[in-house]
Amino acid sequence: MSTNANSTVIDEEREMARTTAIGLGVWLAVTVAAVVLLLLFGDSISSLFV
C-alpha cells in the first residue's frame, strides 16, 4: 500500500470518526434537554393527560 493510499484511508477514518462524534454530541444534547424539560415541566405536562 502506498503512502498516498494510506493517507486517504486515514483521512476517511478521521472524517467518519468526526461525523460519529458530532452525531453522538447532538444525541446527548437532545437527551439532556428532554430530561431538563421533563424535570421542569413534568407536573404540568402530566396534568394535561389526567
PDB file of C-alpha atoms in Angstrom:
ATOM      1  CA  MET A   1       0.000   0.000   0.000  1.00  0.00           C
ATOM      2  CA  SER A   2       1.442   3.341  -0.981  1.00  0.00           C
ATOM      3  CA  THR A   3       1.769   6.279   1.368  1.00  0.00           C
ATOM      4  CA  ASN A   4      -0.829   8.256  -0.590  1.00  0.00           C
ATOM      5  CA  ALA A   5      -3.403   5.457  -0.347  1.00  0.00           C
ATOM      6  CA  ASN A   6      -2.671   5.063   3.368  1.00  0.00           C
ATOM      7  CA  SER A   7      -3.164   8.796   3.899  1.00  0.00           C
ATOM      8  CA  THR A   8      -6.504   8.642   2.092  1.00  0.00           C
ATOM      9  CA  VAL A   9      -7.698   5.810   4.322  1.00  0.00           C
ATOM     10  CA  ILE A  10      -6.669   7.704   7.444  1.00  0.00           C
ATOM     11  CA  ASP A  11      -8.456  10.840   6.219  1.00  0.00           C
ATOM     12  CA  GLU A  12     -11.645   8.845   5.605  1.00  0.00           C
ATOM     13  CA  GLU A  13     -11.427   7.256   9.055  1.00  0.00           C
ATOM     14  CA  ARG A  14     -10.976  10.664  10.672  1.00  0.00           C
ATOM     15  CA  GLU A  15     -13.978  12.033   8.795  1.00  0.00           C
ATOM     16  CA  MET A  16     -16.122   9.082   9.886  1.00  0.00           C
ATOM     17  CA  ALA A  17     -14.965   9.481  13.493  1.00  0.00           C
ATOM     18  CA  ARG A  18     -15.751  13.189  13.409  1.00  0.00           C
ATOM     19  CA  THR A  19     -19.216  12.557  11.968  1.00  0.00           C
ATOM     20  CA  THR A  20     -19.887   9.942  14.634  1.00  0.00           C
ATOM     21  CA  ALA A  21     -18.701  12.255  17.408  1.00  0.00           C
ATOM     22  CA  ILE A  22     -20.922  15.079  16.164  1.00  0.00           C
ATOM     23  CA  GLY A  23     -23.907  12.725  15.958  1.00  0.00           C
ATOM     24  CA  LEU A  24     -23.346  11.470  19.488  1.00  0.00           C
ATOM     25  CA  GLY A  25     -22.958  15.028  20.751  1.00  0.00           C
ATOM     26  CA  VAL A  26     -26.252  16.071  19.184  1.00  0.00           C
ATOM     27  CA  TRP A  27     -27.975  12.984  20.593  1.00  0.00           C
ATOM     28  CA  LEU A  28     -26.604  13.729  24.061  1.00  0.00           C
ATOM     29  CA  ALA A  29     -27.693  17.381  23.870  1.00  0.00           C
ATOM     30  CA  VAL A  30     -31.229  16.414  22.843  1.00  0.00           C
ATOM     31  CA  THR A  31     -31.425  13.821  25.609  1.00  0.00           C
ATOM     32  CA  VAL A  32     -30.234  16.270  28.267  1.00  0.00           C
ATOM     33  CA  ALA A  33     -32.669  18.914  27.008  1.00  0.00           C
ATOM     34  CA  ALA A  34     -35.560  16.430  27.200  1.00  0.00           C
ATOM     35  CA  VAL A  35     -34.640  15.415  30.744  1.00  0.00           C
ATOM     36  CA  VAL A  36     -34.364  19.034  31.867  1.00  0.00           C
ATOM     37  CA  LEU A  37     -37.702  19.925  30.279  1.00  0.00           C
ATOM     38  CA  LEU A  38     -39.360  16.946  31.936  1.00  0.00           C
ATOM     39  CA  LEU A  39     -37.890  17.884  35.308  1.00  0.00           C
ATOM     40  CA  LEU A  40     -39.050  21.480  34.954  1.00  0.00           C
ATOM     41  CA  PHE A  41     -42.456  20.961  33.360  1.00  0.00           C
ATOM     42  CA  GLY A  42     -43.271  17.318  34.142  1.00  0.00           C
ATOM     43  CA  ASP A  43     -46.118  18.076  36.507  1.00  0.00           C
ATOM     44  CA  SER A  44     -47.870  20.478  34.155  1.00  0.00           C
ATOM     45  CA  ILE A  45     -47.404  18.130  31.209  1.00  0.00           C
ATOM     46  CA  SER A  46     -48.794  15.143  33.112  1.00  0.00           C
ATOM     47  CA  SER A  47     -51.800  17.164  34.282  1.00  0.00           C
ATOM     48  CA  LEU A  48     -52.804  17.627  30.648  1.00  0.00           C
ATOM     49  CA  PHE A  49     -53.324  13.873  30.279  1.00  0.00           C
ATOM     50  CA  VAL A  50     -55.004  13.150  33.624  1.00  0.00           C
TER      51      VAL A  50
END
